mmCIF file of C-alpha atoms in Angstrom:
data_model
loop_
_atom_site.group_PDB
_atom_site.id
_atom_site.type_symbol
_atom_site.label_atom_id
_atom_site.label_comp_id
_atom_site.label_asym_id
_atom_site.label_seq_id
_atom_site.Cartn_x
_atom_site.Cartn_y
_atom_site.Cartn_z
ATOM 1 C CA MET A 1 54.794 22.096 154.166
ATOM 2 C CA ARG A 2 54.964 23.937 150.908
ATOM 3 C CA LEU A 3 57.056 26.465 152.947
ATOM 4 C CA GLU A 4 59.885 23.471 154.478
ATOM 5 C CA GLU A 5 59.784 21.883 150.577
ATOM 6 C CA THR A 6 60.730 25.599 150.013
ATOM 7 C CA ASN A 7 63.228 25.866 152.443
ATOM 8 C CA MET A 8 64.743 22.596 151.833
ATOM 9 C CA PHE A 9 65.023 23.675 147.910
ATOM 10 C CA THR A 10 66.325 26.842 148.767
ATOM 11 C CA ASN A 11 69.459 25.390 150.568
ATOM 12 C CA LYS A 12 69.824 22.365 148.571
ATOM 13 C CA ARG A 13 70.299 25.200 145.686
ATOM 14 C CA VAL A 14 72.378 27.965 148.039
ATOM 15 C CA LYS A 15 74.657 24.374 148.487
ATOM 16 C CA ALA A 16 75.152 23.693 144.949
ATOM 17 C CA LEU A 17 75.995 27.484 144.326
ATOM 18 C CA THR A 18 78.114 27.306 146.888
ATOM 19 C CA ALA A 19 80.562 24.296 145.744
ATOM 20 C CA THR A 20 80.093 25.580 141.781
ATOM 21 C CA LEU A 21 81.376 29.618 143.548
ATOM 22 C CA GLY A 22 83.800 28.199 145.960
ATOM 23 C CA PRO A 23 86.904 27.303 143.850
ATOM 24 C CA PHE A 24 86.387 30.493 142.260
ATOM 25 C CA ILE A 25 86.095 32.142 145.213
ATOM 26 C CA GLY A 26 89.579 30.784 146.864
ATOM 27 C CA LEU A 27 91.326 31.824 143.437
ATOM 28 C CA PHE A 28 90.295 34.772 143.780
ATOM 29 C CA LEU A 29 91.380 35.962 147.131
ATOM 30 C CA ILE A 30 93.947 33.900 147.552
ATOM 31 C CA ILE A 31 95.296 36.596 144.312
ATOM 32 C CA LEU A 32 94.451 39.323 146.320
ATOM 33 C CA ILE A 33 96.620 38.109 149.190
ATOM 34 C CA ILE A 34 99.308 37.538 147.423
ATOM 35 C CA SER A 35 99.459 40.584 145.198
ATOM 36 C CA ILE A 36 98.774 42.996 148.098
ATOM 37 C CA LEU A 37 101.949 41.319 149.538
ATOM 38 C CA ASN A 38 103.936 41.634 146.830
ATOM 39 C CA PRO A 39 102.211 43.051 143.933
ATOM 40 C CA GLY A 40 105.432 42.103 141.215
ATOM 41 C CA PHE A 41 102.972 39.194 141.693
ATOM 42 C CA LEU A 42 100.456 40.554 139.027
ATOM 43 C CA SER A 43 103.661 41.785 136.464
ATOM 44 C CA ALA A 44 102.728 40.177 132.941
ATOM 45 C CA PRO A 45 105.910 37.838 133.061
ATOM 46 C CA ASN A 46 104.952 36.498 136.212
ATOM 47 C CA LEU A 47 101.294 35.696 135.678
ATOM 48 C CA LEU A 48 102.829 34.132 132.121
ATOM 49 C CA ASN A 49 105.156 31.825 134.141
ATOM 50 C CA VAL A 50 102.379 30.685 136.827
ATOM 51 C CA LEU A 51 100.837 29.335 133.615
ATOM 52 C CA ARG A 52 103.998 27.733 132.344
ATOM 53 C CA GLN A 53 104.134 25.949 135.841
ATOM 54 C CA VAL A 54 100.563 25.037 136.374
ATOM 55 C CA SER A 55 100.094 23.421 132.569
ATOM 56 C CA ILE A 56 101.990 19.930 133.375
ATOM 57 C CA ASN A 57 99.547 19.465 136.711
ATOM 58 C CA ALA A 58 96.681 20.839 135.351
ATOM 59 C CA LEU A 59 96.969 17.850 131.765
ATOM 60 C CA ILE A 60 97.230 14.782 134.593
ATOM 61 C CA ALA A 61 94.764 16.744 137.556
ATOM 62 C CA PHE A 62 92.361 16.610 133.704
ATOM 63 C CA GLY A 63 92.753 12.861 133.762
ATOM 64 C CA MET A 64 92.183 11.960 137.392
ATOM 65 C CA THR A 65 89.629 13.930 136.854
ATOM 66 C CA PHE A 66 87.818 11.482 134.803
ATOM 67 C CA VAL A 67 88.570 8.944 136.934
ATOM 68 C CA ILE A 68 87.710 10.255 139.793
ATOM 69 C CA LEU A 69 84.130 10.962 138.148
ATOM 70 C CA THR A 70 84.124 7.070 138.163
ATOM 71 C CA GLY A 71 85.312 6.745 141.426
ATOM 72 C CA GLY A 72 88.340 5.414 141.151
ATOM 73 C CA ILE A 73 92.003 6.274 141.346
ATOM 74 C CA ASP A 74 95.239 7.151 140.180
ATOM 75 C CA LEU A 75 98.679 6.784 141.393
ATOM 76 C CA SER A 76 100.563 5.528 138.922
ATOM 77 C CA VAL A 77 100.434 9.136 137.001
ATOM 78 C CA GLY A 78 103.928 10.297 138.008
ATOM 79 C CA ALA A 79 104.943 7.389 137.246
ATOM 80 C CA ILE A 80 103.570 7.075 133.618
ATOM 81 C CA LEU A 81 104.775 10.994 132.995
ATOM 82 C CA ALA A 82 108.089 9.602 133.806
ATOM 83 C CA PHE A 83 108.598 6.757 131.142
ATOM 84 C CA SER A 84 106.763 8.195 128.141
ATOM 85 C CA GLY A 85 109.096 10.847 128.617
ATOM 86 C CA ALA A 86 112.413 8.891 128.767
ATOM 87 C CA VAL A 87 110.969 6.628 125.376
ATOM 88 C CA THR A 88 110.041 9.909 124.191
ATOM 89 C CA ALA A 89 113.787 10.903 124.946
ATOM 90 C CA THR A 90 115.701 7.583 123.849
ATOM 91 C CA LEU A 91 114.147 7.461 120.771
ATOM 92 C CA LEU A 92 114.830 11.166 120.054
ATOM 93 C CA SER A 93 118.555 10.918 121.165
ATOM 94 C CA SER A 94 118.829 8.291 118.580
ATOM 95 C CA GLY A 95 117.968 10.680 115.382
ATOM 96 C CA MET A 96 114.202 9.216 115.389
ATOM 97 C CA ASP A 97 111.636 12.166 113.429
ATOM 98 C CA PRO A 98 110.492 14.071 116.012
ATOM 99 C CA ILE A 99 107.075 13.599 115.192
ATOM 100 C CA LEU A 100 107.147 9.810 114.795
ATOM 101 C CA ALA A 101 109.214 10.192 118.593
ATOM 102 C CA ILE A 102 106.018 12.216 120.559
ATOM 103 C CA LEU A 103 103.314 9.791 119.184
ATOM 104 C CA ILE A 104 105.144 6.945 120.460
ATOM 105 C CA GLY A 105 105.322 8.091 123.812
ATOM 106 C CA LEU A 106 101.857 9.156 124.488
ATOM 107 C CA LEU A 107 101.187 5.939 122.674
ATOM 108 C CA VAL A 108 102.854 4.116 125.239
ATOM 109 C CA GLY A 109 101.322 6.709 128.420
ATOM 110 C CA ALA A 110 98.176 5.683 127.213
ATOM 111 C CA ALA A 111 99.264 2.059 126.743
ATOM 112 C CA LEU A 112 99.989 1.823 130.539
ATOM 113 C CA GLY A 113 96.865 4.214 131.643
ATOM 114 C CA ALA A 114 94.922 0.873 130.035
ATOM 115 C CA ILE A 115 97.207 -1.886 131.296
ATOM 116 C CA ASN A 116 96.096 -0.192 135.049
ATOM 117 C CA GLY A 117 92.235 -0.467 133.199
ATOM 118 C CA ILE A 118 92.328 -4.283 133.057
ATOM 119 C CA ILE A 119 93.735 -4.801 135.504
ATOM 120 C CA ILE A 120 90.900 -2.993 138.340
ATOM 121 C CA ALA A 121 88.287 -3.802 135.007
ATOM 122 C CA LYS A 122 88.758 -7.184 134.224
ATOM 123 C CA GLY A 123 90.495 -8.542 137.543
ATOM 124 C CA LYS A 124 88.600 -5.969 140.060
ATOM 125 C CA VAL A 125 90.612 -4.569 142.167
ATOM 126 C CA ALA A 126 90.385 -1.465 144.504
ATOM 127 C CA PRO A 127 92.195 1.226 142.311
ATOM 128 C CA PHE A 128 93.815 2.743 144.956
ATOM 129 C CA ILE A 129 96.271 -0.792 145.480
ATOM 130 C CA ALA A 130 96.036 -1.524 142.000
ATOM 131 C CA THR A 131 97.750 1.732 140.821
ATOM 132 C CA LEU A 132 99.917 1.367 143.335
ATOM 133 C CA ALA A 133 101.417 -1.457 142.342
ATOM 134 C CA THR A 134 101.439 -0.707 138.794
ATOM 135 C CA MET A 135 102.936 2.827 140.037
ATOM 136 C CA THR A 136 105.683 1.055 142.022
ATOM 137 C CA ILE A 137 105.975 -0.694 138.567
ATOM 138 C CA TYR A 138 106.086 1.034 136.008
ATOM 139 C CA ARG A 139 108.866 3.616 137.764
ATOM 140 C CA GLY A 140 110.817 0.642 138.425
ATOM 141 C CA ALA A 141 110.735 -0.014 134.498
ATOM 142 C CA THR A 142 112.101 3.657 134.435
ATOM 143 C CA LEU A 143 115.129 3.550 135.922
ATOM 144 C CA MET A 144 115.470 0.051 134.316
ATOM 145 C CA PHE A 145 115.186 1.723 130.364
ATOM 146 C CA THR A 146 117.229 4.505 131.949
ATOM 147 C CA ASP A 147 119.747 2.749 134.129
ATOM 148 C CA GLY A 148 118.694 5.519 136.252
ATOM 149 C CA ARG A 149 120.850 8.184 134.340
ATOM 150 C CA PRO A 150 119.336 11.221 132.570
ATOM 151 C CA VAL A 151 118.231 10.488 128.719
ATOM 152 C CA SER A 152 119.824 13.547 127.065
ATOM 153 C CA ASN A 153 121.067 14.593 123.642
ATOM 154 C CA LEU A 154 117.788 15.442 121.952
ATOM 155 C CA GLY A 155 119.153 16.726 119.468
ATOM 156 C CA ASP A 156 117.870 20.420 118.152
ATOM 157 C CA SER A 157 114.504 20.189 117.095
ATOM 158 C CA THR A 158 112.915 22.652 116.808
ATOM 159 C CA LEU A 159 108.993 21.526 117.058
ATOM 160 C CA PHE A 160 110.688 19.100 120.099
ATOM 161 C CA GLN A 161 112.515 22.415 121.498
ATOM 162 C CA MET A 162 108.876 24.269 121.317
ATOM 163 C CA LEU A 163 106.696 22.418 123.441
ATOM 164 C CA GLY A 164 107.801 23.260 126.006
ATOM 165 C CA GLY A 165 109.531 27.034 125.632
ATOM 166 C CA GLY A 166 107.879 27.497 123.196
ATOM 167 C CA TYR A 167 105.741 30.821 122.692
ATOM 168 C CA PHE A 168 102.888 31.813 120.642
ATOM 169 C CA PHE A 169 101.451 35.241 120.851
ATOM 170 C CA GLY A 170 103.363 35.682 123.580
ATOM 171 C CA ILE A 171 101.895 32.562 125.888
ATOM 172 C CA PRO A 172 103.953 29.678 126.467
ATOM 173 C CA MET A 173 103.346 26.597 124.563
ATOM 174 C CA PRO A 174 102.291 24.129 127.494
ATOM 175 C CA ALA A 175 100.049 27.327 128.049
ATOM 176 C CA ILE A 176 98.159 26.549 124.674
ATOM 177 C CA THR A 177 98.217 23.241 125.532
ATOM 178 C CA MET A 178 97.025 23.328 128.174
ATOM 179 C CA MET A 179 93.450 24.811 127.247
ATOM 180 C CA ILE A 180 93.666 22.850 123.771
ATOM 181 C CA SER A 181 93.101 20.016 125.753
ATOM 182 C CA PHE A 182 90.935 21.622 128.603
ATOM 183 C CA VAL A 183 88.537 22.672 125.730
ATOM 184 C CA ILE A 184 88.342 19.137 124.077
ATOM 185 C CA LEU A 185 87.690 17.329 127.452
ATOM 186 C CA TYR A 186 85.284 20.128 128.703
ATOM 187 C CA LEU A 187 83.111 19.191 125.418
ATOM 188 C CA ILE A 188 83.320 15.587 125.585
ATOM 189 C CA LEU A 189 82.667 15.075 129.488
ATOM 190 C CA LYS A 190 79.509 18.320 129.058
ATOM 191 C CA LYS A 191 78.682 16.899 125.140
ATOM 192 C CA THR A 192 78.695 13.385 124.577
ATOM 193 C CA THR A 193 77.580 9.972 125.879
ATOM 194 C CA PHE A 194 80.826 8.862 126.289
ATOM 195 C CA GLY A 195 80.808 11.531 129.474
ATOM 196 C CA ARG A 196 77.549 11.088 130.520
ATOM 197 C CA ARG A 197 78.777 7.512 131.658
ATOM 198 C CA VAL A 198 81.523 8.287 133.101
ATOM 199 C CA TYR A 199 79.128 10.275 135.381
ATOM 200 C CA ALA A 200 76.784 7.527 135.291
ATOM 201 C CA VAL A 201 79.480 5.178 135.920
ATOM 202 C CA GLY A 202 80.559 7.228 138.796
ATOM 203 C CA GLY A 203 77.171 7.949 140.258
ATOM 204 C CA ASN A 204 75.502 4.293 140.563
ATOM 205 C CA GLU A 205 77.844 0.985 139.268
ATOM 206 C CA GLU A 206 75.047 -1.509 139.896
ATOM 207 C CA ALA A 207 72.648 1.177 137.604
ATOM 208 C CA SER A 208 75.299 1.818 134.802
ATOM 209 C CA ILE A 209 75.404 -1.844 134.857
ATOM 210 C CA LEU A 210 71.454 -2.815 134.576
ATOM 211 C CA SER A 211 71.318 0.001 132.004
ATOM 212 C CA GLY A 212 73.133 -1.868 129.909
ATOM 213 C CA ILE A 213 76.841 0.336 129.674
ATOM 214 C CA LYS A 214 79.257 -0.934 129.222
ATOM 215 C CA VAL A 215 80.656 -0.420 132.916
ATOM 216 C CA ASP A 216 84.167 -1.902 132.329
ATOM 217 C CA ARG A 217 84.848 -0.852 128.458
ATOM 218 C CA ILE A 218 84.804 2.954 130.304
ATOM 219 C CA LYS A 219 87.081 2.808 133.141
ATOM 220 C CA ILE A 220 89.200 0.870 130.758
ATOM 221 C CA TYR A 221 88.861 4.287 128.543
ATOM 222 C CA VAL A 222 88.865 6.604 131.215
ATOM 223 C CA TYR A 223 93.094 5.112 132.355
ATOM 224 C CA SER A 224 93.603 4.879 128.939
ATOM 225 C CA LEU A 225 93.087 8.544 129.215
ATOM 226 C CA THR A 226 94.674 8.992 131.545
ATOM 227 C CA GLY A 227 97.954 7.458 131.043
ATOM 228 C CA PHE A 228 97.531 9.553 127.404
ATOM 229 C CA LEU A 229 97.690 12.661 129.181
ATOM 230 C CA ALA A 230 100.090 11.766 131.797
ATOM 231 C CA ALA A 231 102.299 11.589 128.459
ATOM 232 C CA ILE A 232 101.943 14.784 126.688
ATOM 233 C CA ALA A 233 102.736 15.844 130.018
ATOM 234 C CA GLY A 234 105.129 14.188 130.141
ATOM 235 C CA VAL A 235 107.075 14.974 126.773
ATOM 236 C CA ILE A 236 106.458 18.248 127.339
ATOM 237 C CA LEU A 237 108.696 18.217 130.358
ATOM 238 C CA THR A 238 110.975 16.715 129.010
ATOM 239 C CA SER A 239 111.341 19.318 125.565
ATOM 240 C CA ARG A 240 111.200 21.886 128.082
ATOM 241 C CA LEU A 241 113.702 20.302 130.440
ATOM 242 C CA ASN A 242 116.030 18.745 127.642
ATOM 243 C CA SER A 243 116.499 15.808 128.684
ATOM 244 C CA ALA A 244 114.647 12.949 130.165
ATOM 245 C CA GLN A 245 114.740 12.815 134.204
ATOM 246 C CA PRO A 246 113.985 9.451 135.164
ATOM 247 C CA THR A 247 112.502 10.716 138.727
ATOM 248 C CA ALA A 248 110.370 12.937 136.805
ATOM 249 C CA GLY A 249 106.670 12.999 137.704
ATOM 250 C CA THR A 250 107.335 12.106 142.013
ATOM 251 C CA MET A 251 104.719 12.807 144.077
ATOM 252 C CA TYR A 252 103.074 14.557 141.207
ATOM 253 C CA GLU A 253 99.944 12.447 141.960
ATOM 254 C CA LEU A 254 99.137 14.339 144.625
ATOM 255 C CA ASP A 255 99.302 17.577 142.956
ATOM 256 C CA ALA A 256 96.616 16.212 140.899
ATOM 257 C CA ILE A 257 94.624 15.092 143.194
ATOM 258 C CA ALA A 258 94.444 17.644 144.771
ATOM 259 C CA ALA A 259 94.190 20.289 141.726
ATOM 260 C CA VAL A 260 90.598 17.605 141.446
ATOM 261 C CA VAL A 261 89.187 17.821 144.629
ATOM 262 C CA LEU A 262 89.943 21.736 145.227
ATOM 263 C CA GLY A 263 88.063 22.245 141.950
ATOM 264 C CA GLY A 264 85.092 20.822 143.475
ATOM 265 C CA THR A 265 84.674 16.880 142.455
ATOM 266 C CA SER A 266 83.552 14.680 144.939
ATOM 267 C CA LEU A 267 85.810 11.597 146.098
ATOM 268 C CA THR A 268 83.476 9.342 145.664
ATOM 269 C CA GLY A 269 82.391 9.982 142.145
ATOM 270 C CA GLY A 270 79.484 11.182 140.521
ATOM 271 C CA LYS A 271 79.819 15.102 141.011
ATOM 272 C CA GLY A 272 82.368 16.985 139.727
ATOM 273 C CA TRP A 273 83.472 19.547 135.934
ATOM 274 C CA ILE A 274 86.582 20.043 134.463
ATOM 275 C CA VAL A 275 86.590 23.439 135.140
ATOM 276 C CA GLY A 276 86.610 23.129 138.771
ATOM 277 C CA THR A 277 89.744 21.404 137.726
ATOM 278 C CA LEU A 278 90.871 23.588 136.157
ATOM 279 C CA ILE A 279 90.802 26.338 139.086
ATOM 280 C CA GLY A 280 92.374 24.299 141.247
ATOM 281 C CA ALA A 281 95.594 23.599 139.199
ATOM 282 C CA LEU A 282 95.692 27.143 139.747
ATOM 283 C CA ILE A 283 95.009 27.780 142.838
ATOM 284 C CA ILE A 284 97.761 25.335 143.779
ATOM 285 C CA GLY A 285 99.852 27.048 140.870
ATOM 286 C CA VAL A 286 99.455 30.610 142.454
ATOM 287 C CA LEU A 287 100.769 29.504 145.880
ATOM 288 C CA ASN A 288 103.036 27.921 144.742
ATOM 289 C CA ASN A 289 104.026 30.593 142.758
ATOM 290 C CA GLY A 290 102.924 33.542 145.608
ATOM 291 C CA LEU A 291 105.073 31.730 148.436
ATOM 292 C CA ASN A 292 108.804 31.914 147.091
ATOM 293 C CA LEU A 293 108.058 35.465 145.668
ATOM 294 C CA LEU A 294 107.680 35.575 149.402
ATOM 295 C CA GLY A 295 110.274 33.480 150.224
ATOM 296 C CA VAL A 296 108.571 31.559 152.235
ATOM 297 C CA SER A 297 110.682 27.843 153.574
ATOM 298 C CA SER A 298 109.729 25.167 151.028
ATOM 299 C CA PHE A 299 109.015 23.093 154.017
ATOM 300 C CA PHE A 300 106.580 25.500 155.293
ATOM 301 C CA GLN A 301 105.347 25.438 152.066
ATOM 302 C CA GLN A 302 103.957 21.980 152.405
ATOM 303 C CA VAL A 303 102.746 22.716 155.595
ATOM 304 C CA VAL A 304 100.317 26.020 153.413
ATOM 305 C CA LYS A 305 99.414 22.996 150.889
ATOM 306 C CA GLY A 306 99.153 20.196 152.753
ATOM 307 C CA SER A 307 96.273 22.632 155.196
ATOM 308 C CA VAL A 308 94.520 23.814 151.785
ATOM 309 C CA ILE A 309 93.963 20.160 150.394
ATOM 310 C CA LEU A 310 93.197 18.613 153.848
ATOM 311 C CA LEU A 311 90.352 21.699 153.792
ATOM 312 C CA ALA A 312 88.815 20.654 151.007
ATOM 313 C CA VAL A 313 88.396 16.723 151.714
ATOM 314 C CA LEU A 314 86.967 17.844 154.095
ATOM 315 C CA LEU A 315 84.715 20.331 152.761
ATOM 316 C CA ASP A 316 83.929 17.384 150.286
ATOM 317 C CA ARG A 317 82.387 15.406 153.365
ATOM 318 C CA ARG A 318 80.896 18.075 154.476
ATOM 319 C CA LYS A 319 79.257 17.721 150.978
ATOM 320 C CA THR A 320 78.392 14.296 150.080
ATOM 321 C CA ALA A 321 77.467 13.651 154.618
#
């Protein structure tokens, strides 16, 4: 009996270790294969370019991690990114102070996320349906707000231009923003009561209610945070392009969900970590960059990316079975 218990304990430890190291091993193998096929991949300019490309998806995926940990999903993040970017760009083009314009854009993103949370928590609507509906609403609102046209003439603010295209000690500013956000969110999840409650809600919502956790409030906060991070991504993208595109962020929600799942966070909620999400975002970014360097057709790239995501979901199902 003791031998069986020891074996069960060992198997659990091995599974846990595999789940933790899996994303790191996957990233290492992808980098190794691509660098062998094209040594130019490991050049400093290209690696910095990868970090810049990854930053947008990573920021959205960090917020998606919180949502999925609670057992939810958010399909509206791409539309929130577009709307927040359009608001910021419109205010800048009207001559408003860049800092104030950026703050208003970020608050708009947080407010749109809060609406999602209220619909889900108070309206008791399934997250998939709620955010599918708001995705359509927010996207339509963006097209109405911009009249379907890009917003340009954003002025010559050095601060705003730095957000998307600047460097600090040779590192792209979007990558620095990504890492600062990562550290803050990691500490929130690991070191705060709020972080523990996020895991608790996703692990067992009924037990969380019985233990006194205000589940509705946690959900509203989580979706607000996700909207806020999508807005940060929207401001960075607007800065990089020096214009706000009403169609920006299309399909970004799928890349964000993919990064979370590739990082080992369970779609059923309650299990996962934001470090894995960062690795998942890097996997997607490295794949995109590497396949481009290798001259792979963009059509085939979608097949490869979809296959990797499907594999990650199948592995997640196997872990939770």
